JSON list of C-alpha atoms in Angstrom, two decimals:
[
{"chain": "A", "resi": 1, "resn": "UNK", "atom": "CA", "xyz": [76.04, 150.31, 127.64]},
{"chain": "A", "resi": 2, "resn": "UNK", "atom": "CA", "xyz": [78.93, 147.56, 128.25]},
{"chain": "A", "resi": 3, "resn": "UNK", "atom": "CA", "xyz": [79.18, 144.41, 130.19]},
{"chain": "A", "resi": 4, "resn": "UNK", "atom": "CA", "xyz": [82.48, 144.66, 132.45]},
{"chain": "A", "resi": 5, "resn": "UNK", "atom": "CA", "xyz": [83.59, 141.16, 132.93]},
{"chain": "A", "resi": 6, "resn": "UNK", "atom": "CA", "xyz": [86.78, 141.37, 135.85]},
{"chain": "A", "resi": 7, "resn": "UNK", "atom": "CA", "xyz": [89.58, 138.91, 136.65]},
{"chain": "A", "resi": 8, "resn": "UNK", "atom": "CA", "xyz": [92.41, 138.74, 139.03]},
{"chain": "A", "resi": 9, "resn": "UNK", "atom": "CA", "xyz": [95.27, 137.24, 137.08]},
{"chain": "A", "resi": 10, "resn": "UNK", "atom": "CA", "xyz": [96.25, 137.56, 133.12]},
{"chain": "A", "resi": 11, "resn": "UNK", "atom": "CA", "xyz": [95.31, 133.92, 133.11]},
{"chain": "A", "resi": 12, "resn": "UNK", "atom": "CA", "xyz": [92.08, 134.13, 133.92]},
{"chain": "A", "resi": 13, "resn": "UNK", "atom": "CA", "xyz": [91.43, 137.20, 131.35]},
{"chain": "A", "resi": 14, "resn": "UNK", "atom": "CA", "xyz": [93.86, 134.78, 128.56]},
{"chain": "A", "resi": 15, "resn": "UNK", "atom": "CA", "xyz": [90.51, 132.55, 127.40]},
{"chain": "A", "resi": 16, "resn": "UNK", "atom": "CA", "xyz": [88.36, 136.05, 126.94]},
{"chain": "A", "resi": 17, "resn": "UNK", "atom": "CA", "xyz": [90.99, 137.48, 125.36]},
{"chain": "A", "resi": 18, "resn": "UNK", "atom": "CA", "xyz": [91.35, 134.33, 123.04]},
{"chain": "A", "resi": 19, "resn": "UNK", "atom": "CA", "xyz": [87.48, 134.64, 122.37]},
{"chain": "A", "resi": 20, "resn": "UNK", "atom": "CA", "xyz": [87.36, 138.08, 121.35]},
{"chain": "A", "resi": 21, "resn": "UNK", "atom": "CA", "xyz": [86.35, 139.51, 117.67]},
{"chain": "A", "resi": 22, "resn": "UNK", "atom": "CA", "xyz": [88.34, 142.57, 118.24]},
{"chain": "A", "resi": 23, "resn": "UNK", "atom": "CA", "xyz": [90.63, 144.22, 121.16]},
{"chain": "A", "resi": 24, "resn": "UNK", "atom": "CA", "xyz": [91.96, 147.42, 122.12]},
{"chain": "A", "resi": 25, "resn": "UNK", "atom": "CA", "xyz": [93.79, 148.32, 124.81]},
{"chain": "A", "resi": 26, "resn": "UNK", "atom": "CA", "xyz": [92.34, 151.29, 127.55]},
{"chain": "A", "resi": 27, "resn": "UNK", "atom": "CA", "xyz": [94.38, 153.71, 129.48]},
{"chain": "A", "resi": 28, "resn": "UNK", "atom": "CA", "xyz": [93.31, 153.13, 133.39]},
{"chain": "A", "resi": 29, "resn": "UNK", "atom": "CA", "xyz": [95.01, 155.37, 135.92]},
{"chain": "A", "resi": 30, "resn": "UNK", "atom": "CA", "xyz": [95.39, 152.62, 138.54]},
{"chain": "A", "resi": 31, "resn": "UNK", "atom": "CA", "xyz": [98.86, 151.17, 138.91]},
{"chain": "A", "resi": 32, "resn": "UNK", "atom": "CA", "xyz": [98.70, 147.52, 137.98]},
{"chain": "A", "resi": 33, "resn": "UNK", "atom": "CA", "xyz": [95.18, 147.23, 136.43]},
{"chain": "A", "resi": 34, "resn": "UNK", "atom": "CA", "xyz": [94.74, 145.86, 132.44]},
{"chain": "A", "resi": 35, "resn": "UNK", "atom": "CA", "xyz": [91.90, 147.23, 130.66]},
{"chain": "A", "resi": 36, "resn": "UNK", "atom": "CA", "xyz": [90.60, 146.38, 127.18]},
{"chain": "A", "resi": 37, "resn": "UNK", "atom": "CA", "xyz": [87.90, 147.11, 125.16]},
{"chain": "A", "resi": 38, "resn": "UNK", "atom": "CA", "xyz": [86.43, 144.00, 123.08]},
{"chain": "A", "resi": 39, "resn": "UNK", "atom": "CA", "xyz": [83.72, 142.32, 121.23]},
{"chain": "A", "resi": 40, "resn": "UNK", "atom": "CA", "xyz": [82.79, 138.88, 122.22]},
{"chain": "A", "resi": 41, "resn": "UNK", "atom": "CA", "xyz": [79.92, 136.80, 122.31]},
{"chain": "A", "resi": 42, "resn": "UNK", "atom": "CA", "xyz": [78.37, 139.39, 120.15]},
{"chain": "A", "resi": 43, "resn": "UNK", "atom": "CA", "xyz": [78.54, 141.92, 122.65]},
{"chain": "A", "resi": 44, "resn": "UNK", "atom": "CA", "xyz": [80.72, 145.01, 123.42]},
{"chain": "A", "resi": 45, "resn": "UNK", "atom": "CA", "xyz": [82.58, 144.16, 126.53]},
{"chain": "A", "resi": 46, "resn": "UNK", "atom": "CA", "xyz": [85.17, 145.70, 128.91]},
{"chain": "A", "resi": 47, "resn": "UNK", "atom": "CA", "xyz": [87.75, 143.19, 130.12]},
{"chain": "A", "resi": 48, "resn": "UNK", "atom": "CA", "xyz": [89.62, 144.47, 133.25]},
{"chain": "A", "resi": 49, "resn": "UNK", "atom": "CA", "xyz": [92.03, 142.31, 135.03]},
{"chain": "A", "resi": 50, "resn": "UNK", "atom": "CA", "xyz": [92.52, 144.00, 138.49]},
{"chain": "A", "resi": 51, "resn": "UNK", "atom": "CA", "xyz": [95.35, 142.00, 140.30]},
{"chain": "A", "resi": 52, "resn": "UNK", "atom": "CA", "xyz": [94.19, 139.73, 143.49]},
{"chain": "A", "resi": 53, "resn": "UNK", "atom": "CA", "xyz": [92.87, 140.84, 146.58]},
{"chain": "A", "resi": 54, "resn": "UNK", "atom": "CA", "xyz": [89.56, 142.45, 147.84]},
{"chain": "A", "resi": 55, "resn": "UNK", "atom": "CA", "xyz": [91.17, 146.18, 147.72]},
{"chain": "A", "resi": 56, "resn": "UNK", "atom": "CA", "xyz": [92.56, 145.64, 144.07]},
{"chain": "A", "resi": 57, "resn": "UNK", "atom": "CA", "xyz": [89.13, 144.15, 142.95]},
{"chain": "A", "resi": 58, "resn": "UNK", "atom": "CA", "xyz": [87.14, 146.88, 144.84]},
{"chain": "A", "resi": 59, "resn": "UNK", "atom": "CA", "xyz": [89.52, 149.85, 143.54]},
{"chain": "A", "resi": 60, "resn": "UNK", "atom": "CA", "xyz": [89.05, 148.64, 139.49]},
{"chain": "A", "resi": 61, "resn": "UNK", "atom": "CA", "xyz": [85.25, 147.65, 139.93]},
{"chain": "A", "resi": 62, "resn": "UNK", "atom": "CA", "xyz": [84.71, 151.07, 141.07]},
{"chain": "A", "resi": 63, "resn": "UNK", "atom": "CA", "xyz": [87.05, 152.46, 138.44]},
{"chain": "A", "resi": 64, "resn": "UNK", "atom": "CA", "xyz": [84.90, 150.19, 135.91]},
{"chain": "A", "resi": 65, "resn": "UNK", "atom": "CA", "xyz": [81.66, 151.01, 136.80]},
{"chain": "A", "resi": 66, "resn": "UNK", "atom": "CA", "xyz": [82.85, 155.51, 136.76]},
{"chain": "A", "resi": 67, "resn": "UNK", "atom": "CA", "xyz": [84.29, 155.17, 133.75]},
{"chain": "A", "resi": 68, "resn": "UNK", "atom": "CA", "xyz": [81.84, 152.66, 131.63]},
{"chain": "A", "resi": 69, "resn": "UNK", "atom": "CA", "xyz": [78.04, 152.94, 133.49]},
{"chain": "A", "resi": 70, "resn": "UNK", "atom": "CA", "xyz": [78.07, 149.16, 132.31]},
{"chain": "A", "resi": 71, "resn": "UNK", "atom": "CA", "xyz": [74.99, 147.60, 132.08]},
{"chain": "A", "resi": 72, "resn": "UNK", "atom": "CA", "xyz": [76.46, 144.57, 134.12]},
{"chain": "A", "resi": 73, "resn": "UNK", "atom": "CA", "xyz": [79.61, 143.62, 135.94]},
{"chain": "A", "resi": 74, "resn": "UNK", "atom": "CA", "xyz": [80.49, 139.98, 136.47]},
{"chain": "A", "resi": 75, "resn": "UNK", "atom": "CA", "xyz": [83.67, 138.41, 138.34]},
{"chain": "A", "resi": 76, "resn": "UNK", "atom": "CA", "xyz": [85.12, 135.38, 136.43]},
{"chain": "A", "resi": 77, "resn": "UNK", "atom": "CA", "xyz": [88.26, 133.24, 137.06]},
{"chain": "A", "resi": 78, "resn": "UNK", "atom": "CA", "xyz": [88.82, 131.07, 139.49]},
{"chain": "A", "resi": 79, "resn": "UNK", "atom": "CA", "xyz": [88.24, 130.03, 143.25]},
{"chain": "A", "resi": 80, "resn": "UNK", "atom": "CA", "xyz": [88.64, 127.04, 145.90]},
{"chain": "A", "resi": 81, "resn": "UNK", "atom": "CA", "xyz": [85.75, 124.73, 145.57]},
{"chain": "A", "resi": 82, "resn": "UNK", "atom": "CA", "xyz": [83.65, 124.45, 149.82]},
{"chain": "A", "resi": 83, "resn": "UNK", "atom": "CA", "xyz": [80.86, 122.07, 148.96]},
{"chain": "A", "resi": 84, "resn": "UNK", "atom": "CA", "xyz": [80.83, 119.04, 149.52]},
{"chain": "A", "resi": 85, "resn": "UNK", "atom": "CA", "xyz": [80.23, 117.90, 146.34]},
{"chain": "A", "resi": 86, "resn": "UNK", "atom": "CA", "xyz": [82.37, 120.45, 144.70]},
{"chain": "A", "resi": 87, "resn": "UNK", "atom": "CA", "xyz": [84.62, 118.85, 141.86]},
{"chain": "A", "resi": 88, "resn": "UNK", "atom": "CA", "xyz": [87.60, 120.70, 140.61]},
{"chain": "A", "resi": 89, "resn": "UNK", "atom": "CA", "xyz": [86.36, 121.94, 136.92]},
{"chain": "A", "resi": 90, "resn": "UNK", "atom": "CA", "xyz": [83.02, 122.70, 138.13]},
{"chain": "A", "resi": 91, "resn": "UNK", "atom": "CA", "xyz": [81.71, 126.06, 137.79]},
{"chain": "A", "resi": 92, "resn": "UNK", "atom": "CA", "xyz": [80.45, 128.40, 140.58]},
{"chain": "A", "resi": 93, "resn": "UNK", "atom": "CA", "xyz": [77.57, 130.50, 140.48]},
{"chain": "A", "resi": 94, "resn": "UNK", "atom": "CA", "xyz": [77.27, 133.14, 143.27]},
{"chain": "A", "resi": 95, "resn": "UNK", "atom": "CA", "xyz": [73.45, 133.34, 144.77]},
{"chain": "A", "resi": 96, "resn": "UNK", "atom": "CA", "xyz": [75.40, 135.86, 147.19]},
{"chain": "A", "resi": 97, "resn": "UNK", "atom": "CA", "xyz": [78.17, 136.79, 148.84]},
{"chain": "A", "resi": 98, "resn": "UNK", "atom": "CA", "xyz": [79.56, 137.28, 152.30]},
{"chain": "A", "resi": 99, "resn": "UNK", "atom": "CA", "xyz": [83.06, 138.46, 153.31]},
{"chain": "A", "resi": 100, "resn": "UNK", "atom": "CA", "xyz": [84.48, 134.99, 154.81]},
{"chain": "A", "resi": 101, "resn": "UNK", "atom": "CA", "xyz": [87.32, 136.03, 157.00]},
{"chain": "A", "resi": 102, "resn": "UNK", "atom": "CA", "xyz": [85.42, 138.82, 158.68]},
{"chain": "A", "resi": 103, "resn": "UNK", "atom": "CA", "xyz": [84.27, 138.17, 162.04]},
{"chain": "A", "resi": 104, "resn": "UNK", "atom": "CA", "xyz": [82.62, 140.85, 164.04]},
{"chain": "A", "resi": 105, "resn": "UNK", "atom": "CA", "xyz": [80.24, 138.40, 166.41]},
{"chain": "A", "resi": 106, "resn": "UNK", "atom": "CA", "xyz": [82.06, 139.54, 169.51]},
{"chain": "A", "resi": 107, "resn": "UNK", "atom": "CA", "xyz": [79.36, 142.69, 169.23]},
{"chain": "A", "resi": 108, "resn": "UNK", "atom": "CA", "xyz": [76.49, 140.83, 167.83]},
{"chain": "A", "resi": 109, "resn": "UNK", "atom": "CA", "xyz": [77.16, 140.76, 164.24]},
{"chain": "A", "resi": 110, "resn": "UNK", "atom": "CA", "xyz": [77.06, 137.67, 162.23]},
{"chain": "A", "resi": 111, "resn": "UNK", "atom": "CA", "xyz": [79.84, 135.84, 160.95]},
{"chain": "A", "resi": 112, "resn": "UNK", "atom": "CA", "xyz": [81.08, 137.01, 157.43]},
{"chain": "A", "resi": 113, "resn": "UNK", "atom": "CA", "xyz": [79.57, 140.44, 158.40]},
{"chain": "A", "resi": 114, "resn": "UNK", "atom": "CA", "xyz": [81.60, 143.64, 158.30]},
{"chain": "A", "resi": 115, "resn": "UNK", "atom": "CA", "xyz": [79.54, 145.93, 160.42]},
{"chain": "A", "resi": 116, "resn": "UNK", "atom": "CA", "xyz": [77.22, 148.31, 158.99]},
{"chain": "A", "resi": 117, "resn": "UNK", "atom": "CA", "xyz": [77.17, 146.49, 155.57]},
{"chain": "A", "resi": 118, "resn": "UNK", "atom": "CA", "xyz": [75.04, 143.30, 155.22]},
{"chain": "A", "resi": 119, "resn": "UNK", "atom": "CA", "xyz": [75.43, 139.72, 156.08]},
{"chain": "A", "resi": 120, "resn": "UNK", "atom": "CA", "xyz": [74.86, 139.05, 152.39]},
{"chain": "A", "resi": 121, "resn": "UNK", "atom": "CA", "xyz": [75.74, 140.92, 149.12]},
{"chain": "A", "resi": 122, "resn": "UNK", "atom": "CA", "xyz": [73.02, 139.83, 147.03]},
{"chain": "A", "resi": 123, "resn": "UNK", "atom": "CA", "xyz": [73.48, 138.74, 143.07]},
{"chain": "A", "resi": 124, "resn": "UNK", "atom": "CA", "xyz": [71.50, 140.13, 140.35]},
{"chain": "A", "resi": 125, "resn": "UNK", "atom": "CA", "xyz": [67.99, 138.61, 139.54]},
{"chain": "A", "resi": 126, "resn": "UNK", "atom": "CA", "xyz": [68.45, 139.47, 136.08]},
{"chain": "A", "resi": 127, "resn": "UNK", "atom": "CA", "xyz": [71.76, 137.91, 135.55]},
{"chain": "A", "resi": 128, "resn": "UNK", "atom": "CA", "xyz": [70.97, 134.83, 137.69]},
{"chain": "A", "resi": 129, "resn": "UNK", "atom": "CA", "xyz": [67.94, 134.03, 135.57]},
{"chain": "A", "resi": 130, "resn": "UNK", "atom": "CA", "xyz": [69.82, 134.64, 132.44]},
{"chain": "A", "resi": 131, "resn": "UNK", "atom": "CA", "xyz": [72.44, 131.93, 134.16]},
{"chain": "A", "resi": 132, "resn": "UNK", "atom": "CA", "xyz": [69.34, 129.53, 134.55]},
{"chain": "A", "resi": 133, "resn": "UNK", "atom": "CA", "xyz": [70.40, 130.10, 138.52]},
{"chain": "A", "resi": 134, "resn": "UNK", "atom": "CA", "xyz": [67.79, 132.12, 139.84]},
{"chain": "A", "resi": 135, "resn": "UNK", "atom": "CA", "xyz": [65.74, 130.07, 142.72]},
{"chain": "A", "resi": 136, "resn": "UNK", "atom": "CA", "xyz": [68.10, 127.56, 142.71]},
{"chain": "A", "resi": 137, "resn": "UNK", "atom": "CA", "xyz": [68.96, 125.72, 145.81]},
{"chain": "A", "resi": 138, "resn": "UNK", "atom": "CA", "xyz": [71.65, 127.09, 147.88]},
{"chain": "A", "resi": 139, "resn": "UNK", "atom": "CA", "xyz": [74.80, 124.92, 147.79]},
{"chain": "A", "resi": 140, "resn": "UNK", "atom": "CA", "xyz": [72.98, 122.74, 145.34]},
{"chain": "A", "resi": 141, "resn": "UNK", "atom": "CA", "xyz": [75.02, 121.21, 142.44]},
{"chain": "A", "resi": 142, "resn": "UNK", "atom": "CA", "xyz": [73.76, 120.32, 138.73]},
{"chain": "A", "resi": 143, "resn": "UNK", "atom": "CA", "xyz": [75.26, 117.68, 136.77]},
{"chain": "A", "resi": 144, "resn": "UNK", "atom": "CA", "xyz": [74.93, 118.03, 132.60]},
{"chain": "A", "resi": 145, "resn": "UNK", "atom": "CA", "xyz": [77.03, 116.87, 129.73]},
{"chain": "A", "resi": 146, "resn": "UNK", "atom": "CA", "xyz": [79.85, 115.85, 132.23]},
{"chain": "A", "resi": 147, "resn": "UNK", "atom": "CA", "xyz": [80.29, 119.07, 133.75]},
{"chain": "A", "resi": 148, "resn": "UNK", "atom": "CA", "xyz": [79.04, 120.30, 137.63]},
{"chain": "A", "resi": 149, "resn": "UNK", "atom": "CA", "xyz": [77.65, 123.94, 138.49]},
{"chain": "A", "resi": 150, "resn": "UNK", "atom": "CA", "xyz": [77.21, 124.77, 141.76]},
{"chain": "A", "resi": 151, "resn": "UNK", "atom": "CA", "xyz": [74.87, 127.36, 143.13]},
{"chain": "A", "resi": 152, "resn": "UNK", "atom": "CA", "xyz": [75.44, 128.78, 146.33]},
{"chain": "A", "resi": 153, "resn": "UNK", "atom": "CA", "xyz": [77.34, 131.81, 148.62]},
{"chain": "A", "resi": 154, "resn": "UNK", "atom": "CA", "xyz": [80.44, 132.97, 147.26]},
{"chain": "A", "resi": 155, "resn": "UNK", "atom": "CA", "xyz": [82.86, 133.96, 150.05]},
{"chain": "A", "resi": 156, "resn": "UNK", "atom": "CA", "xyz": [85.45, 136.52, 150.09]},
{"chain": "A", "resi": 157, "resn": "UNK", "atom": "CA", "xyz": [88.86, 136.89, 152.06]},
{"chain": "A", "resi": 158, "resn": "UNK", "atom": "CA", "xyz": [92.34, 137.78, 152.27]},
{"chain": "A", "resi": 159, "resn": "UNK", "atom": "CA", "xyz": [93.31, 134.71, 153.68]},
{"chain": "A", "resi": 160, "resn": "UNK", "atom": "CA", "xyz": [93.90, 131.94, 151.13]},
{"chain": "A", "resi": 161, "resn": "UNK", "atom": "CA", "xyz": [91.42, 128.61, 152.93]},
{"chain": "A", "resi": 162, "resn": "UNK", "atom": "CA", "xyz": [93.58, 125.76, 153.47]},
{"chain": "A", "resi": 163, "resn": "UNK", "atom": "CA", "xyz": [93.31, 122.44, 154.92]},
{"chain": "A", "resi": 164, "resn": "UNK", "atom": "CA", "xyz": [94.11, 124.47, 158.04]},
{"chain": "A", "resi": 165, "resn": "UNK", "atom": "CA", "xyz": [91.17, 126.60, 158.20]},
{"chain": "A", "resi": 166, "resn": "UNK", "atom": "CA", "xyz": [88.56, 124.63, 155.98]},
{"chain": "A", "resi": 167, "resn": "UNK", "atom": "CA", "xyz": [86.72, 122.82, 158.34]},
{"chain": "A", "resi": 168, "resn": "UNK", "atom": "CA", "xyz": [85.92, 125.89, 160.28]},
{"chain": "A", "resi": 169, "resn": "UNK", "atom": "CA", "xyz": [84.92, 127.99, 157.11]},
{"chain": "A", "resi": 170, "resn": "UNK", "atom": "CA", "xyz": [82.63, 125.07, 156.11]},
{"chain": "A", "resi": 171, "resn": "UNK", "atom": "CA", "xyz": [80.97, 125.11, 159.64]},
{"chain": "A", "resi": 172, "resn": "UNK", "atom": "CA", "xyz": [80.48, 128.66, 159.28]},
{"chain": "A", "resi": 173, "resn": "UNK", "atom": "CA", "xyz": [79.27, 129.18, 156.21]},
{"chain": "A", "resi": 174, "resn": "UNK", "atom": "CA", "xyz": [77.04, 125.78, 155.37]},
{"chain": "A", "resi": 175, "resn": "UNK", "atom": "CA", "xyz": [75.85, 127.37, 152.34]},
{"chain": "A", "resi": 176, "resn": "UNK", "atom": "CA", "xyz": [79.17, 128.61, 150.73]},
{"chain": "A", "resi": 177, "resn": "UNK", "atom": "CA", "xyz": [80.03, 126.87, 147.66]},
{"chain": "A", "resi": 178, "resn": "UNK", "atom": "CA", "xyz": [83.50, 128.40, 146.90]},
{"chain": "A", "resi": 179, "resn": "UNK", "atom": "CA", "xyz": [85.95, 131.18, 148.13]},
{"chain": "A", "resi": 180, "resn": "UNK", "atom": "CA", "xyz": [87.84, 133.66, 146.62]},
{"chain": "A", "resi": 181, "resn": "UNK", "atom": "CA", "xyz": [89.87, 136.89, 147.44]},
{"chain": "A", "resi": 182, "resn": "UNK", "atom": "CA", "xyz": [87.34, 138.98, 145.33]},
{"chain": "A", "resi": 183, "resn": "UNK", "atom": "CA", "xyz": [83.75, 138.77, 144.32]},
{"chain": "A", "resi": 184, "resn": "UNK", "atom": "CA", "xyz": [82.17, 140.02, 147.61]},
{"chain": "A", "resi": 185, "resn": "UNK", "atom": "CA", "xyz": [84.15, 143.35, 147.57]},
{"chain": "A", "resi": 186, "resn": "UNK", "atom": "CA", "xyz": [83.00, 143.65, 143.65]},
{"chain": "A", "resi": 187, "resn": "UNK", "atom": "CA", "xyz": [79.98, 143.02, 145.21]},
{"chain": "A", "resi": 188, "resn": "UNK", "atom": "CA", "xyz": [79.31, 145.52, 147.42]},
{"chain": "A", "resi": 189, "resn": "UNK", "atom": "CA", "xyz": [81.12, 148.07, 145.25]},
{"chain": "A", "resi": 190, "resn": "UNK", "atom": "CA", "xyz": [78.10, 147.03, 142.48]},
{"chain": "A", "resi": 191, "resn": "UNK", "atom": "CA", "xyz": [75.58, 147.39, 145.25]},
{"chain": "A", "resi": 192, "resn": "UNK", "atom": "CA", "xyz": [76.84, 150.74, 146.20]},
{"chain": "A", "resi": 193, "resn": "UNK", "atom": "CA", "xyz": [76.85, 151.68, 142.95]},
{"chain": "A", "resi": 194, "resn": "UNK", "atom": "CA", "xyz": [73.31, 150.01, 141.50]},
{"chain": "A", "resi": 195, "resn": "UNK", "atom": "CA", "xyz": [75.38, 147.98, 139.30]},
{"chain": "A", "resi": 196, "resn": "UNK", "atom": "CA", "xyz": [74.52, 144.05, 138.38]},
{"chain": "A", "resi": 197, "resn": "UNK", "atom": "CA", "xyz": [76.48, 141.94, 139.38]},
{"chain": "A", "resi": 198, "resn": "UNK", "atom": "CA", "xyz": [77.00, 137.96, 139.79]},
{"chain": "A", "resi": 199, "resn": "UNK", "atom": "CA", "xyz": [80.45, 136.14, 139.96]},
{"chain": "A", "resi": 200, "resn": "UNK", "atom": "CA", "xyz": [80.95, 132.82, 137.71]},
{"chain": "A", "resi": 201, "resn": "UNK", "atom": "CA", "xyz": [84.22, 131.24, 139.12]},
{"chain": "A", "resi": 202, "resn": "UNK", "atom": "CA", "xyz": [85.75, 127.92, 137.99]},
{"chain": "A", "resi": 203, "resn": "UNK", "atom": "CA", "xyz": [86.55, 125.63, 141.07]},
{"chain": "A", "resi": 204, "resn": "UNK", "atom": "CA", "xyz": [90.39, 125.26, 140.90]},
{"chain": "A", "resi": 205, "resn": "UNK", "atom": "CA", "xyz": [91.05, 123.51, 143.73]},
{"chain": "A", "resi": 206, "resn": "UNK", "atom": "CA", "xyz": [89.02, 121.76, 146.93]},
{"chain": "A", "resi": 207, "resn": "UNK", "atom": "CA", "xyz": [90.52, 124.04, 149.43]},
{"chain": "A", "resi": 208, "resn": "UNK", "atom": "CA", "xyz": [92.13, 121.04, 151.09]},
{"chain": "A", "resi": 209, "resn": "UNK", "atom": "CA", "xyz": [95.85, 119.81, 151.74]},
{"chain": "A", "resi": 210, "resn": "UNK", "atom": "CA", "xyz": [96.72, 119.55, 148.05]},
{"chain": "A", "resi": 211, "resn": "UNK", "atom": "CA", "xyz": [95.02, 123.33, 147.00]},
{"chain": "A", "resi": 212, "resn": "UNK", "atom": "CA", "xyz": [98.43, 125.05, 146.04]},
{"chain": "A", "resi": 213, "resn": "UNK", "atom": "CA", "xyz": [99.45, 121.83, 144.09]},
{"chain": "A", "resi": 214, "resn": "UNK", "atom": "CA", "xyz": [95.79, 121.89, 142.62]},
{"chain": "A", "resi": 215, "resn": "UNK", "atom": "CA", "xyz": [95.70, 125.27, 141.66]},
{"chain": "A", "resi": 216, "resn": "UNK", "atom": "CA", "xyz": [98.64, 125.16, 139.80]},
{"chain": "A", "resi": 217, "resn": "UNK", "atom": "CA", "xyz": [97.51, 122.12, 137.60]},
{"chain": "A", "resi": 218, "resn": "UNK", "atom": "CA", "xyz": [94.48, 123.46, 137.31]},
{"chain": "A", "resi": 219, "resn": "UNK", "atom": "CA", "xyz": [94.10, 127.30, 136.94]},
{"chain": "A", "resi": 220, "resn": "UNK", "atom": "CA", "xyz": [94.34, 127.58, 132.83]},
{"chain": "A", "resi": 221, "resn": "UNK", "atom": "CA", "xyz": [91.40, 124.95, 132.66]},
{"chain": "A", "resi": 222, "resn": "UNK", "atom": "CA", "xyz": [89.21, 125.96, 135.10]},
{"chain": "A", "resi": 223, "resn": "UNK", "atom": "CA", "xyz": [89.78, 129.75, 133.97]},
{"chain": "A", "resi": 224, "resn": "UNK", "atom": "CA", "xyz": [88.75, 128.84, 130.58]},
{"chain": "A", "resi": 225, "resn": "UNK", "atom": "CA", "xyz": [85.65, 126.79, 132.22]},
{"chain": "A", "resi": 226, "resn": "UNK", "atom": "CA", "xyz": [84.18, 130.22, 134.13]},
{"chain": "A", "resi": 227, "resn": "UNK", "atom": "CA", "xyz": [85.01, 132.17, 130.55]},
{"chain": "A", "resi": 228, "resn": "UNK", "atom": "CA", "xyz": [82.76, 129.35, 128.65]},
{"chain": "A", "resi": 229, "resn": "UNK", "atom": "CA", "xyz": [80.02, 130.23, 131.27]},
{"chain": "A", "resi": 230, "resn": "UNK", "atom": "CA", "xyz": [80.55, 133.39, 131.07]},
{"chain": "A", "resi": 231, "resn": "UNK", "atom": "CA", "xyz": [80.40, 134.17, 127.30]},
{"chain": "A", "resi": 232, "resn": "UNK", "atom": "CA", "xyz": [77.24, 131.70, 126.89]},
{"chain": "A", "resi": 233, "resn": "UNK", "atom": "CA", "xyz": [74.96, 133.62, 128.53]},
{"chain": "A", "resi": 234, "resn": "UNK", "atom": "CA", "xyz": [76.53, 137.03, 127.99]},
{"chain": "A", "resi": 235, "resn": "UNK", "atom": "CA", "xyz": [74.52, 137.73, 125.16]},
{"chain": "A", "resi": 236, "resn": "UNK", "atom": "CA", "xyz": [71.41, 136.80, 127.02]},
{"chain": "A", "resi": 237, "resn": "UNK", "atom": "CA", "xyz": [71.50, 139.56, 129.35]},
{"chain": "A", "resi": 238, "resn": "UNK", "atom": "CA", "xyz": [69.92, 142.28, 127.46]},
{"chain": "A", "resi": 239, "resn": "UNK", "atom": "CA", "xyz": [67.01, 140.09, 126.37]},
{"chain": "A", "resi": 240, "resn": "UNK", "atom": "CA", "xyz": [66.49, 139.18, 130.39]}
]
C-alpha cells in the first residue's frame, strides 16, 4: 500500500518532485489532474496534483483513494496563515477541519457545517502522532530551530479570505489556524472512504491586505516548507 500525498498547483508538487528517487508518470481519466508514481523518503508514493478548489480536490482524492487503496492520504502545499501568531513560512498541521465559508446556522447548524456532515472532519491519530501533533493544543504554535508549526483547524472554502472577510472568519472559527480551498473536502472524501488523512500546509500569506502580494513572494518557499514536513515523517507512518 501507497501514501497519496495531493497538491493544488505544479508548484506545490515541484519540491516532491525534486525529492524523488524515481518518477513515472500515471494515466488519470480526470481532465486536468497530474499523477505520478515515485519513491521518496524511502517510501512508494503517489503524487497527484488536482488543480484548486474543493470539487477538483474532492474529485482526485476520490480518484486516488479507487485507484491506489493508499495506506494514507495527506494534503500539502500551501494556505493563508489565521492565528494570531501565524508567521508566513510556518507550517500548518490540521487537528481538523471544517468547511469555512459554509454557513447553515439559519436552521440550527453550526457555522462551517454543511448539513448532514459534521462540524469537524477529524485528522488521523496515527498520522498526527507520527507528526509529533497528536494532543496538541488547538491553535497552539511551536517554535524550533527558527521555524513555527502551528496546530489547529484547517478551514476550507471557495472564497479566497482577505482583509475583507478575515476578521469575521477569525471570530468564527477561534481555533482555525489556516485556510485553504482544499483539505476539508479531501477530508471528508478520506472519511467517507476510511482513508487517513491529515493536511501539512505551508502558511503563504497572513490572509490580510497584502495576501495576493504575499502569496506570490512566497508560494515556492513555503511549498517546499510543507514538502520538508511532509517527507520527514513520511517514512514514520508505517512504524506508527
Amino acid at each position: 500500500m501507497t501514501v497519496v500525498i495531493q497538491v493544488a498547483m505544479p508548484a506545490e508538487a515541484a519540491p516532491f518532485i525534486a525529492a524523488a528517487d524515481s518518477s513515472e508518470p500515471v494515466v488519470c481519466p480526470l481532465a486536468g489532474v497530474d499523477a505520478r508514481r515515485m519513491r521518496v523518503a524511502g517510501q512508494d508514493v503517489v503524487l497527484v496534483t488536482s488543480g484548486i478548489g474543493l470539487v477538483a480536490a474532492a474529485a482526485a482524492a476520490s480518484w486516488a483513494v479507487l485507484t491506489f487503496a493508499p495506506r494514507a492520504l495527506i494534503s500539502a502545499g500551501t494556505a493563508g496563515g489565521l492565528a494570531p501568531a501565524s508567521r508566513v513560512g510556518d507550517v500548518a498541521v490540521g487537528l481538523d477541519y471544517s468547511y469555512g465559508t459554509a454557513d447553515a446556522t439559519e436552521f440550527d447548524y453550526e457555522r462551517g457545517q454543511v448539513p448532514g456532515q459534521p462540524v469537524r472532519f477529524p485528522a488521523s491519530d496515527v498520522l498526527l502522532d507520527a507528526l509529533g501533533a497528536l494532543g496538541r493544543e488547538p491553535g497552539s504554535r511551536e517554535e524550533r530551530d527558527g521555524s513555527g508549526t502551528l496546530y489547529g483547524r484547517i478551514l476550507s472554502g471557495d472564497t479566497f479570505v482577505t482583509a475583507r472577510n478575515v476578521a469575521d472568519t477569525r471570530e468564527a472559527f477561534a481555533d482555525a489556524v489556516a485556510t485553504d480551498m482544499e483539505s476539508c473536502a479531501i477530508a471528508q472524501v478520506c472519511r467517507a472512504f476510511a482513508v487517513p488523512f491529515v493536511s501539512v500546509r505551508g502558511v503563504s500569506d497572513l490572509c490580510g491586505p497584502e495576501a495576493g502580494v504575499d502569496h506570490h513572494l512566497s508560494v515556492d518557499a513555503t511549498s517546499q516548507r510543507s514538502a520538508d514536513a511532509v517527507l520527514a515523517f513520511i517514512e514514520k507512518i508505517e512504524s506508527n
